[in-house]
XYZ file of C-alpha atoms in Angstrom:
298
model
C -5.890 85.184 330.996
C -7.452 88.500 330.951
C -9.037 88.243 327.615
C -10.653 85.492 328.652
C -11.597 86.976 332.083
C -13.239 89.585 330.402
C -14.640 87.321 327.880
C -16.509 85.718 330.645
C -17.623 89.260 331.999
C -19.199 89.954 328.756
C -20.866 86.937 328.225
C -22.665 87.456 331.759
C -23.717 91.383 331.113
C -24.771 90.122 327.380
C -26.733 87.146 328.763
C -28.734 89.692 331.543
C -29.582 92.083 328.560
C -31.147 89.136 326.567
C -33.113 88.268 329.659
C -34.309 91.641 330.327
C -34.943 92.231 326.651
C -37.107 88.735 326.981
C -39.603 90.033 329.336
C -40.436 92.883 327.573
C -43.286 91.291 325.607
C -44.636 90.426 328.681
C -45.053 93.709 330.278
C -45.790 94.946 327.003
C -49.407 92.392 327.202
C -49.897 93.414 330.859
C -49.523 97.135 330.862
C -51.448 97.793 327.653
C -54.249 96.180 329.293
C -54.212 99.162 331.644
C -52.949 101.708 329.511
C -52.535 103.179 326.241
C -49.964 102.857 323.667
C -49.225 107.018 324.263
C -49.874 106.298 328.187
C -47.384 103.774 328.656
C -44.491 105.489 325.911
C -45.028 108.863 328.164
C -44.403 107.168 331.977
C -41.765 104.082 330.846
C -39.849 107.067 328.818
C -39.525 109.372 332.166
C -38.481 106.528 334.020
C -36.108 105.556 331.494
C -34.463 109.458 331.367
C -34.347 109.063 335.114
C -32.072 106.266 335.129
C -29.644 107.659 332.417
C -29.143 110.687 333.792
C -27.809 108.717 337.070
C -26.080 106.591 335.048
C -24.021 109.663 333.285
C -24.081 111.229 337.226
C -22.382 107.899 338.068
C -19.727 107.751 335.285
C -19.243 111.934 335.768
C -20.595 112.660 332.347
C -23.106 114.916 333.314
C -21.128 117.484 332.573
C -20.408 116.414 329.223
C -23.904 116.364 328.126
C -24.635 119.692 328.975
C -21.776 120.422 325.895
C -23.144 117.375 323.711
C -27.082 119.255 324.196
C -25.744 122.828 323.069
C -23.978 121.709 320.522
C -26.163 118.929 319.231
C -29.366 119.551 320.030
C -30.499 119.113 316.666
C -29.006 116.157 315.979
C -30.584 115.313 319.581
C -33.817 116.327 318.476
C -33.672 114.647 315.423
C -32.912 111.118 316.562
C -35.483 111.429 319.404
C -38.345 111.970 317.364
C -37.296 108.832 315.494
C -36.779 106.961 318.610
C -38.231 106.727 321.530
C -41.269 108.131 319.983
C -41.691 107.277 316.854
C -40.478 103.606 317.000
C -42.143 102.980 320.341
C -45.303 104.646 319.362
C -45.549 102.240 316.673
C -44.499 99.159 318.440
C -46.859 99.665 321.118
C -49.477 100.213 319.016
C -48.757 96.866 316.683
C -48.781 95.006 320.420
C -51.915 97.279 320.767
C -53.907 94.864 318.162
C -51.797 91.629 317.808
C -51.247 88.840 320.635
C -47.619 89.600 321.930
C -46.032 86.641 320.300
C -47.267 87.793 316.727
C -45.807 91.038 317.475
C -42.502 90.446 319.178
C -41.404 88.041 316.134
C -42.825 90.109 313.698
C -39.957 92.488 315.296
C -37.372 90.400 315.750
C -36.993 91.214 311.446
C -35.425 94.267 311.756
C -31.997 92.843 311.134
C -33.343 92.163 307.597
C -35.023 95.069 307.106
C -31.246 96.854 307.800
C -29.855 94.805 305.472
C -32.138 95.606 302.491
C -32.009 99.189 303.794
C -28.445 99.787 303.736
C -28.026 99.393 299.676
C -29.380 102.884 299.083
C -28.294 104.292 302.343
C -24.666 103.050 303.064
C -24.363 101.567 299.633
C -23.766 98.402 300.610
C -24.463 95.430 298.294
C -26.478 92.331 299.176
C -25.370 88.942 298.875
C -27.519 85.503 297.842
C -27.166 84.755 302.251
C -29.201 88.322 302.426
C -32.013 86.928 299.974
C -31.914 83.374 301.789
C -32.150 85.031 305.253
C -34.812 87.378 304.087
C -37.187 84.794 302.265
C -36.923 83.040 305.689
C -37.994 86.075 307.184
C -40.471 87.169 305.606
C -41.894 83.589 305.246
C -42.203 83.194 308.805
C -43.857 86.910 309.394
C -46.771 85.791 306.415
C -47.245 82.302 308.003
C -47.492 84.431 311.444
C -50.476 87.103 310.440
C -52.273 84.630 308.459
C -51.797 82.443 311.703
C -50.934 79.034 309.101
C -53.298 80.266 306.569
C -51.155 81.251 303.750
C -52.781 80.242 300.992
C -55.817 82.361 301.958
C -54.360 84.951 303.336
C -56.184 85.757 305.620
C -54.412 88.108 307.793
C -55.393 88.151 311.411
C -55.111 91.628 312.168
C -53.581 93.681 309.165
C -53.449 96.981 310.713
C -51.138 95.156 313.679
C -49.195 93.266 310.991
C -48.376 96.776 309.245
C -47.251 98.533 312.691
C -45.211 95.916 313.458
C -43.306 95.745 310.016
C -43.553 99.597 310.177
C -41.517 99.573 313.463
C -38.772 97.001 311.478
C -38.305 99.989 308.985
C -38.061 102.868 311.661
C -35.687 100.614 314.030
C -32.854 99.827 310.704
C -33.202 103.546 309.957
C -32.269 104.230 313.638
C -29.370 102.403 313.817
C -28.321 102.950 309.789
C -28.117 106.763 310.557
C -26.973 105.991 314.211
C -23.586 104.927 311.908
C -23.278 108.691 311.524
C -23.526 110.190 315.182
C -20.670 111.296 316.812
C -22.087 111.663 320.339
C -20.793 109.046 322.807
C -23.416 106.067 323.284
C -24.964 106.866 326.672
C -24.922 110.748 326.095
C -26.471 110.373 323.227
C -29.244 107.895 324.352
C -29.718 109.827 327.514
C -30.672 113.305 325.121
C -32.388 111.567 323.001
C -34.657 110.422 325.799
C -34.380 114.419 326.809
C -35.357 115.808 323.607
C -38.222 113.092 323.068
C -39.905 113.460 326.125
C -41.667 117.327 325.850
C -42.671 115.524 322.074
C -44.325 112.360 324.259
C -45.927 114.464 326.143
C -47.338 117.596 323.630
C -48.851 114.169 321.997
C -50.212 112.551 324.822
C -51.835 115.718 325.711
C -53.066 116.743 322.309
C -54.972 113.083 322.126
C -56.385 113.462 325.111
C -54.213 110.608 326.818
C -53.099 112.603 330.124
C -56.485 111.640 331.675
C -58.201 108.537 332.999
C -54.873 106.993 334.227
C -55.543 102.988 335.664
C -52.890 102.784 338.076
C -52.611 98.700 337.392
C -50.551 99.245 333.867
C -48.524 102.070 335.849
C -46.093 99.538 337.242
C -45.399 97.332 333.958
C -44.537 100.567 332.246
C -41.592 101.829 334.910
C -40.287 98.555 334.611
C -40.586 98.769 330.465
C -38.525 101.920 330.869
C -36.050 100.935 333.513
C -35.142 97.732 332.087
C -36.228 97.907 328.117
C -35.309 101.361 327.663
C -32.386 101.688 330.448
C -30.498 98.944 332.264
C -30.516 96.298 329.010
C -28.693 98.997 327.045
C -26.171 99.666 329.562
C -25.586 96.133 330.021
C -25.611 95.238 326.535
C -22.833 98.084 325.933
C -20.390 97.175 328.525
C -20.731 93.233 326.994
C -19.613 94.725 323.460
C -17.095 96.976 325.346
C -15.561 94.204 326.842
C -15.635 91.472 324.913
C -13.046 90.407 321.579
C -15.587 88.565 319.898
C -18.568 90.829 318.931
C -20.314 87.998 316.604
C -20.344 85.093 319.923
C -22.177 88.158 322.079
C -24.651 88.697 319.164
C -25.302 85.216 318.644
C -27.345 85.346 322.534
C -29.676 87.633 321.464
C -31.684 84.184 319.147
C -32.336 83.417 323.028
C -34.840 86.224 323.618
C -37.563 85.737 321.601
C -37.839 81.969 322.653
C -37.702 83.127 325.986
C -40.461 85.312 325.266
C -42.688 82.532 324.546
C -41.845 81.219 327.758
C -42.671 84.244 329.576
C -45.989 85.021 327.769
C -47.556 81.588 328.327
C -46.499 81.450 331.812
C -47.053 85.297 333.327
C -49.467 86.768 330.457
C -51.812 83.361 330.161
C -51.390 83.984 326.326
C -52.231 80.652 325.127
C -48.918 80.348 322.084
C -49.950 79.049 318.342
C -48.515 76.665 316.659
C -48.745 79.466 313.420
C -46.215 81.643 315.992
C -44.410 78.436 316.727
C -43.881 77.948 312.866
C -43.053 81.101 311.782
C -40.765 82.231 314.479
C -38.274 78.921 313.824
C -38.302 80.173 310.554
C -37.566 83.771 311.406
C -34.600 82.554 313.588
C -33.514 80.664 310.288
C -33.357 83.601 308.645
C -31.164 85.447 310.993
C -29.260 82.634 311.595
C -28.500 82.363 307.950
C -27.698 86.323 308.065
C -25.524 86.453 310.944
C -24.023 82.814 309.962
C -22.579 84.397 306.291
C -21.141 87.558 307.712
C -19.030 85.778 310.275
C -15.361 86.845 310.257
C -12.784 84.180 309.095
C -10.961 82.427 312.079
C-alpha cells in the first residue's frame, strides 16, 4: 500500500515539473523581448542560486556544501561553465532568432543526441530503435527550420537552427559526464549555479550587457530561474526518489512540449505552424520509439 502511496506522490511532483518545464518557452518569448540572451541568463541564474541555497538551508545541507566547494571546486567549476552558462547561453540565444516553438522542439532532441554521444564516451553501442528514433528526430527538426520546405531547404533561420542543435550537444554532454560526479544532486546543482555565476557576470559585463536594463523582461526571467532552473528540478528529483518505476515518470515529460504549444499560442500570441505541428509529432515519434525499446521487461 505504500508503494503505491508513494507511487501516487511521484506521479503528482513529476506531473508539476512537466508543467513548470512547459511554460518555460513562454517566458523564454516574453522576457527576450525585454532583455538579452546574457541579460536574462545573469538575473534568472541569481534567482535560481537563491532558491537552492534555501533549499540546502531547509534540508541542513548547507553545511555540507561548504566541504563539497573545498574539495570540489574544480569539478564545480568545471560543470558550471558547461551549464548554466554555456548551455543556457546558447539556448537563449537559438530562442533569440527562432519563434519559440521552432526552438523548444528543436530541443526536445537531446535525448538522441545522448544516445549517439554515449558510443565514444560511455562506450555504449547503438541499436536499429536508436537509428529509427533518430531518423524521426532529425526528420522532424529539418521539416521544422525549413518550416515544410524540405526539398528546398530553405532554412528559416540557420544561425537559430545551429544554436539550438548546439544546445542538444552541450545538454547530452552535461548529463553523459554528470554519470561521473560524485557530489549529491542538489549540492552539486546549487555550486554549480555558485561557480557559474561570477562567469555570467565577467561576460555580461565584458559585452557590455550590465546596462540599459528594461524592467518589463525582469519579471519573466526570476520566474525562468525560480521555476526552470530551481523548483522543477527539485520536484522532478523527489518524483524519481520516490517512485519504483523510473520509465512511467519519464514517459510525462512527451506532455511538455505539447503543452508548450498551448501556452505560446495562448500567452505569447505566437501564431503555431503547421511545419512545427509536423515536425514535433515526429520528434515525439522518435523519442517514443527510444524510450519505447529500452523499457525494462515486466
Amino acid at each position: 500500500m505504500r508503494s503505491i502511496s508513494n507511487n501516487t506522490k511521484a506521479m503528482a511532483f513529476g506531473l508539476g515539473a512537466v508543467l513548470l518545464w512547459s511554460t518555460v518557452a513562454t517566458a523564454f518569448s516574453l522576457s527576450l523581448k525585454s532583455l538579452s540572451p546574457t541579460q536574462l541568463l545573469l538575473i534568472a541564474c541569481a534567482v535560481s542560486l537563491i532558491f537552492l541555497l534555501a533549499a540546502l538551508g531547509y534540508n541542513g545541507q548547507l553545511s555540507q556544501l561548504r566541504y563539497h566547494a573545498r574539495q570540489s571546486w574544480k569539478a564545480s567549476l568545471f560543470y558550471g561553465v558547461i551549464n548554466p552558462f554555456l548551455y543556457y547561453l546558447i539556448l537563449l540565444q537559438a530562442y533569440d532568432l527562432l519563434p519559440a516553438q521552432e526552438a523548444q522542439a528543436i530541443n526536445y532532441t537531446w535525448a538522441i543526441m545522448l544516445s549517439f554521444m554515449a558510443v565514444p564516451i560511455l562506450k555504449q553501442r547503438l541499436t536499429l530503435a536508436d537509428y529509427l528514433a533518430a531518423a524521426c528526430c532529425y526528420f522532424g527538426v529539418l521539416y521544422i527550420s525549413t518550416r515544410g520546405e524540405i526539398t528546398t531547404l530553405a532554412f528559416s533561420n540557420l544561425t537559430g537552427v545551429g544554436f539550438a542543435l548546439l544546445s542538444t550537444v552541450i545538454w547530452a554532454l552535461y548529463w553523459l559526464l554528470n554519470t561521473k560526479d560524485t557530489r549529491p544532486n542538489l549540492i552539486g546543482l546549487t555550486l554549480n549555479f555558485a561557480f557559474a555565476l561570477p562567469i555570467i557576470l565577467i561576460f555580461a559585463a565584458s559585452t557590455g550587457e550590465l546596462t540599459h536594463w528594461q524592467p518589463e523582461g525582469i519579471w519573466g526571467a526570476v520566474y525562468i530561474g525560480l521555476f526552470e532552473m530551481g523548483v522543477s528540478f527539485v520536484l522532478w528529483n523527489r518524483a524519481l526518489k520516490l517512485t519504483n518505476n523510473a520509465s512511467q515518470v519519464a514517459n510525462l515529460i512527451f506532455l511538455a512540449p505539447l503543452l508548450s504549444i498551448v501556452w505560446l499560442s495562448q500567452l505569447a500570441n505566437e501564431p503555431i505552424l503547421a511545419s512545427t505541428l509536423v515536425g514535433l509529432s515526429c520528434i515525439l515519434l522518435g523519442l517514443f520509439v527510444q524510450n519505447w525499446s529500452k523499457r525494462k521487461p515486466s
